[in-house]
Coordinates of C-alpha atoms in Angstrom, one line a residue:
M1 CA -23.3 95.7 -25.2
T2 CA -20.8 96.8 -27.8
E3 CA -17.4 95.5 -28.8
F4 CA -14.5 97.5 -27.2
T5 CA -10.7 97.6 -27.2
E6 CA -10.1 99.7 -24.1
I7 CA -11.7 100.7 -20.8
P8 CA -13.3 104.2 -20.7
V9 CA -12.5 106.9 -18.1
L10 CA -15.0 108.8 -16.0
D11 CA -14.1 112.0 -14.2
L12 CA -16.0 112.0 -10.9
A13 CA -15.2 115.7 -10.0
P14 CA -18.8 116.9 -10.4
L15 CA -20.0 114.2 -8.1
I16 CA -17.4 114.8 -5.4
T17 CA -17.7 118.6 -5.5
G18 CA -21.5 118.7 -5.7
E19 CA -21.7 120.3 -9.1
D20 CA -24.2 119.4 -11.9
T21 CA -23.8 115.7 -12.7
T22 CA -26.2 115.5 -15.7
Q23 CA -23.4 114.8 -18.2
L24 CA -21.6 112.5 -15.8
A25 CA -24.8 110.4 -15.4
A26 CA -25.0 110.1 -19.2
D27 CA -21.4 109.1 -19.4
F28 CA -22.0 106.5 -16.6
A29 CA -25.0 105.1 -18.5
D30 CA -22.9 104.8 -21.7
A31 CA -19.9 103.2 -20.0
Y32 CA -21.8 100.7 -17.9
G33 CA -24.6 100.1 -20.4
N34 CA -22.1 99.1 -23.1
I35 CA -19.0 97.8 -21.3
G36 CA -19.7 97.4 -17.6
F37 CA -16.2 98.7 -16.5
A38 CA -14.6 102.1 -16.3
Y39 CA -11.7 103.9 -14.6
V40 CA -12.8 106.6 -12.3
V41 CA -10.6 109.6 -11.6
N42 CA -10.9 112.6 -9.3
H43 CA -12.7 110.2 -6.9
G44 CA -11.9 112.1 -3.7
V45 CA -10.2 109.2 -1.9
A46 CA -6.9 110.4 -0.4
S47 CA -3.8 108.9 -2.0
D48 CA -2.3 108.4 1.4
L49 CA -5.1 105.9 2.2
C50 CA -4.3 104.0 -0.9
K51 CA -0.6 103.9 -0.2
A52 CA -1.3 102.8 3.3
I53 CA -3.6 99.9 2.4
F54 CA -1.1 98.5 -0.1
A55 CA 1.8 98.8 2.4
I56 CA -0.2 97.0 5.1
S57 CA -1.3 94.4 2.6
R58 CA 2.3 93.5 1.7
Q59 CA 3.2 93.3 5.4
F60 CA 0.3 91.0 6.1
H61 CA 1.1 88.6 3.2
D62 CA 4.7 88.5 4.4
L63 CA 3.7 87.2 7.8
P64 CA 4.5 83.6 8.6
D65 CA 1.9 81.2 7.5
A66 CA 1.0 80.2 11.0
A67 CA 0.2 83.8 11.9
K68 CA -2.2 84.1 8.9
Q69 CA -3.8 80.7 9.5
A70 CA -4.5 81.7 13.1
I71 CA -7.3 84.0 11.6
A72 CA -8.4 81.6 8.8
L73 CA -11.7 82.5 7.1
D74 CA -14.7 81.8 9.4
S75 CA -18.4 81.3 8.7
T76 CA -19.0 85.1 8.7
H77 CA -16.6 85.4 5.8
R78 CA -13.9 87.3 7.7
G79 CA -10.2 86.4 7.9
Y80 CA -7.5 84.8 5.8
I81 CA -8.1 82.9 2.6
A82 CA -5.1 80.8 1.7
I83 CA -4.0 80.0 -1.8
N84 CA -5.7 77.0 -3.4
T85 CA -8.7 77.2 -1.2
S86 CA -11.4 78.9 -3.4
T87 CA -12.7 77.8 -6.7
D88 CA -15.3 79.5 -8.9
V89 CA -17.4 76.4 -9.2
N90 CA -20.5 78.4 -10.1
S91 CA -18.8 80.0 -13.1
D92 CA -20.6 79.5 -16.4
L93 CA -17.8 81.3 -18.3
A94 CA -15.1 78.6 -18.2
E95 CA -14.7 75.0 -17.0
V96 CA -13.0 75.8 -13.7
T97 CA -11.4 72.8 -12.1
K98 CA -8.4 74.5 -10.4
P99 CA -8.4 76.9 -7.4
N100 CA -7.6 80.5 -7.9
Q101 CA -3.9 81.3 -7.5
S102 CA -4.3 84.0 -4.9
A103 CA -4.3 84.5 -1.2
S104 CA -6.3 87.2 0.6
F105 CA -7.5 88.8 3.8
M106 CA -11.2 89.6 4.0
M107 CA -12.7 92.3 6.1
M108 CA -16.5 93.0 6.4
R109 CA -18.5 95.4 8.4
E110 CA -17.6 95.4 12.1
D111 CA -20.7 94.5 14.1
A112 CA -20.1 95.5 17.8
E113 CA -22.8 93.1 18.8
P114 CA -23.2 90.4 16.1
D115 CA -26.8 89.3 15.4
P116 CA -26.8 85.5 15.4
D117 CA -29.9 85.4 13.3
L118 CA -28.5 87.8 10.6
Y119 CA -26.5 86.2 7.9
L120 CA -22.8 87.3 7.9
S121 CA -23.2 89.5 11.0
G122 CA -19.9 89.3 13.0
R123 CA -16.7 90.8 14.1
N124 CA -13.6 90.9 12.0
Q125 CA -10.5 88.8 12.7
W126 CA -7.4 90.9 13.0
P127 CA -3.8 89.7 12.7
V128 CA -1.1 90.7 15.2
L129 CA 0.3 93.5 13.0
P130 CA 0.7 97.1 14.2
G131 CA -1.5 99.6 12.3
F132 CA -3.3 96.9 10.3
R133 CA -6.8 97.4 11.6
D134 CA -6.5 101.2 11.5
A135 CA -5.4 101.2 7.8
C136 CA -8.2 98.8 6.8
E137 CA -10.9 100.7 8.7
A138 CA -9.8 104.1 7.4
Y139 CA -9.8 102.8 3.8
A140 CA -13.1 101.0 4.1
K141 CA -14.7 104.1 5.5
A142 CA -13.6 106.2 2.6
M143 CA -14.6 103.6 0.0
T144 CA -18.0 103.2 1.7
E145 CA -18.7 106.9 1.2
L146 CA -17.6 106.7 -2.4
G147 CA -19.7 103.6 -3.0
Y148 CA -22.8 105.4 -1.7
Q149 CA -22.2 108.4 -4.0
L150 CA -21.7 106.0 -7.0
M151 CA -25.0 104.2 -6.2
G152 CA -26.8 107.6 -6.4
L153 CA -25.1 108.3 -9.7
A154 CA -26.1 104.8 -11.0
L155 CA -29.8 105.6 -10.2
D156 CA -29.5 108.8 -12.2
A157 CA -27.9 106.9 -15.0
I158 CA -30.8 104.4 -15.3
G159 CA -33.4 107.1 -15.2
T160 CA -35.2 106.2 -11.9
T161 CA -36.4 109.0 -9.6
D162 CA -37.2 106.5 -6.8
R163 CA -34.4 106.7 -4.2
S164 CA -35.9 104.3 -1.7
I165 CA -33.4 101.6 -2.5
L166 CA -30.6 103.8 -1.1
S167 CA -31.9 103.0 2.4
A168 CA -30.6 99.5 1.9
F169 CA -27.1 100.9 1.6
K170 CA -27.2 103.0 4.8
T171 CA -26.0 99.9 6.6
P172 CA -24.3 98.2 3.7
T173 CA -22.7 94.9 3.2
I174 CA -19.0 95.7 2.5
W175 CA -16.1 93.5 1.6
L176 CA -12.5 94.7 1.7
R177 CA -10.2 92.1 0.2
L178 CA -6.4 92.4 0.3
L179 CA -5.3 90.1 -2.5
H180 CA -1.9 88.7 -3.3
Y181 CA -1.2 86.9 -6.6
P182 CA 2.1 85.1 -6.9
P183 CA 3.4 84.9 -10.4
L184 CA 2.1 81.9 -12.4
P185 CA 4.8 79.3 -13.1
P186 CA 6.4 79.2 -16.5
Q187 CA 4.3 77.2 -19.0
A188 CA 1.3 77.1 -16.7
P189 CA -1.7 75.3 -18.0
E190 CA -4.3 77.5 -19.7
D191 CA -6.9 76.8 -17.1
L192 CA -4.7 78.0 -14.2
Y193 CA -5.8 81.5 -13.3
G194 CA -5.0 84.1 -10.7
S195 CA -8.8 84.6 -10.7
A196 CA -10.9 82.5 -13.1
P197 CA -13.3 84.2 -15.5
H198 CA -16.3 85.4 -13.5
K199 CA -18.8 88.1 -12.9
D200 CA -19.0 89.9 -9.6
F201 CA -22.2 88.9 -7.8
G202 CA -22.9 92.2 -5.9
C203 CA -23.6 95.8 -6.9
L204 CA -20.4 97.8 -7.2
T205 CA -16.7 96.7 -7.2
L206 CA -14.1 99.5 -6.6
L207 CA -10.6 98.1 -7.4
A208 CA -7.2 99.5 -6.6
Q209 CA -4.3 97.8 -8.4
D210 CA -0.5 97.9 -8.0
D211 CA 1.7 98.5 -11.0
V212 CA 1.9 94.9 -12.1
G213 CA -1.3 94.4 -14.1
G214 CA -3.1 91.2 -15.1
L215 CA -6.7 92.2 -15.0
Q216 CA -8.6 91.5 -18.2
V217 CA -12.2 92.2 -19.3
Q218 CA -14.1 90.2 -21.8
T219 CA -15.8 91.7 -24.8
P220 CA -19.0 90.5 -26.4
A221 CA -17.0 88.7 -29.1
G222 CA -15.1 86.8 -26.4
Q223 CA -11.8 88.8 -26.7
W224 CA -9.9 89.7 -23.5
V225 CA -9.0 93.4 -23.1
D226 CA -6.3 94.4 -20.6
A227 CA -7.2 96.9 -17.9
P228 CA -3.8 98.2 -16.9
P229 CA -3.1 100.0 -13.7
R230 CA -3.5 103.8 -13.4
D231 CA -2.0 105.6 -10.4
D232 CA -4.8 108.1 -10.2
A233 CA -7.8 105.8 -10.7
F234 CA -9.9 103.0 -9.4
I235 CA -11.4 100.5 -11.8
V236 CA -15.1 100.3 -11.0
N237 CA -17.4 97.6 -12.4
V238 CA -21.1 96.6 -12.0
G239 CA -22.1 93.3 -10.4
D240 CA -25.1 91.0 -10.9
M241 CA -27.3 92.6 -8.3
L242 CA -27.0 96.1 -9.8
H243 CA -27.5 94.5 -13.2
R244 CA -30.8 93.2 -11.9
M245 CA -31.8 96.4 -10.1
S246 CA -31.2 98.3 -13.3
N247 CA -33.4 95.8 -15.2
G248 CA -30.4 94.9 -17.4
K249 CA -29.5 98.5 -18.3
L250 CA -26.1 98.3 -16.5
L251 CA -23.9 95.3 -17.4
S252 CA -22.1 92.8 -15.2
T253 CA -19.2 91.9 -17.4
P254 CA -16.9 88.8 -17.2
H255 CA -13.3 89.4 -16.1
R256 CA -10.3 87.5 -15.0
V257 CA -6.8 87.8 -13.6
I258 CA -3.7 86.2 -15.2
N259 CA -0.4 87.1 -13.5
A260 CA 2.1 86.0 -16.1
T261 CA 4.5 88.9 -15.3
G262 CA 6.9 87.0 -13.2
R263 CA 6.3 89.5 -10.4
E264 CA 4.2 89.4 -7.2
R265 CA 0.8 91.2 -7.8
Y266 CA -1.3 93.0 -5.1
S267 CA -4.7 94.4 -5.6
V268 CA -7.4 95.7 -3.2
P269 CA -11.0 95.2 -4.4
F270 CA -13.8 96.8 -2.3
F271 CA -17.3 95.5 -2.8
F272 CA -20.2 97.7 -2.0
D273 CA -23.6 96.0 -1.6
P274 CA -26.9 96.5 0.2
T275 CA -27.9 95.0 3.6
V276 CA -28.4 91.2 3.4
S277 CA -32.1 91.6 4.1
A278 CA -32.6 93.6 0.9
T279 CA -34.9 92.5 -1.8
I280 CA -33.3 92.8 -5.2
K281 CA -35.6 93.6 -8.1
P282 CA -35.8 95.9 -11.1
L283 CA -36.3 99.5 -9.8
P284 CA -39.2 101.7 -10.8
G285 CA -38.9 103.5 -14.0
T286 CA -36.6 100.9 -15.7
G287 CA -39.3 99.3 -17.8
S288 CA -41.2 96.0 -17.7
P289 CA -39.3 93.8 -15.1
Q290 CA -37.0 91.3 -16.7
F291 CA -36.0 89.6 -13.4
E292 CA -37.8 88.0 -10.5
P293 CA -37.2 89.5 -7.0
L294 CA -34.7 87.7 -4.8
N295 CA -33.5 88.1 -1.3
F296 CA -29.8 89.2 -1.2
G297 CA -29.0 87.1 1.9
D298 CA -30.4 83.9 0.4
F299 CA -28.4 84.6 -2.8
L300 CA -25.2 85.2 -0.9
K301 CA -25.6 82.0 1.2
G302 CA -25.8 79.9 -2.0
E303 CA -22.8 81.6 -3.6
L304 CA -20.5 81.3 -0.5
E305 CA -21.5 77.8 0.3
A306 CA -20.6 76.7 -3.2
S307 CA -17.1 78.2 -3.1
Y308 CA -15.8 78.1 0.5
D309 CA -15.4 75.3 3.0
A310 CA -16.0 77.7 5.8
H311 CA -19.6 78.2 4.5
Q312 CA -20.7 74.6 4.1
A313 CA -24.4 74.3 5.0
D314 CA -25.1 73.8 8.6
P315 CA -28.8 73.3 9.3
S316 CA -28.3 74.2 12.9
G317 CA -26.5 77.5 12.1
P318 CA -27.8 81.0 11.4
Q319 CA -30.1 81.5 8.4
P320 CA -30.5 84.7 6.4
K321 CA -33.2 87.1 7.6
T322 CA -35.5 88.0 4.8
G323 CA -37.3 91.2 4.2

């Protein structure tokens, strides 16, 4: 990892149009092998979908509290997450004692017939808001397609010719989160964050931001570099699971959100991960394994139970399937 002062930009046009991606894979390896974050442009996702998801997010967060609490986060991690209800207690990047200053709606894959034995299998909870479900599902579909393409590019970037892991992304674990950050109060304490310093625990995060800003990425020297919004781009970063799959070649980099602008901030992260039954381990061709295999569902269960009341351990409840 190298010191940096700005976030690089990757042009995905060759990937989207089916042209030669040799140089793009090299650029991907450089960006994610040294920084872990990049803007991606020419990504193929229609701007109308992006505008619609931000519009519907604002409408949702403007609903009365009772309407949002009616779909409060459940044990399958779907629904409304109110402000002051999630804390990054597992963070080893800062002493986190205060909840994140954000509220959000969480959508995952819609399982028509939930499997009670499969961790996080379920149906989404939808608010009474015209057009909300359609906007979320259309956006999630487009982002799922882009996520799958980016995973293929990541495999090229780390030099593995084995594509078998992509089967774990055919029925992926997806998380669409509609986030609202109120402005932090004047003279807020230093340890009060919109989102506390953390690394993402999955594979890929594809983030759309409004024009407010507040996202910062940490350098190896501990400095915080702004990642300001760009109308034409998503910010994409690597999470811990892809870091492990790549045998450490791709970096999962700490980041945080501080909304000190005095304005309301909205962002839409989309997390693209393998099925919960996937075994996460260094992929063939990446060198001598630096990480032990782990089951993704078991890992998720530990992370979610540590941070959300809705996931507190219930020995009589569903357990992750392994495989």
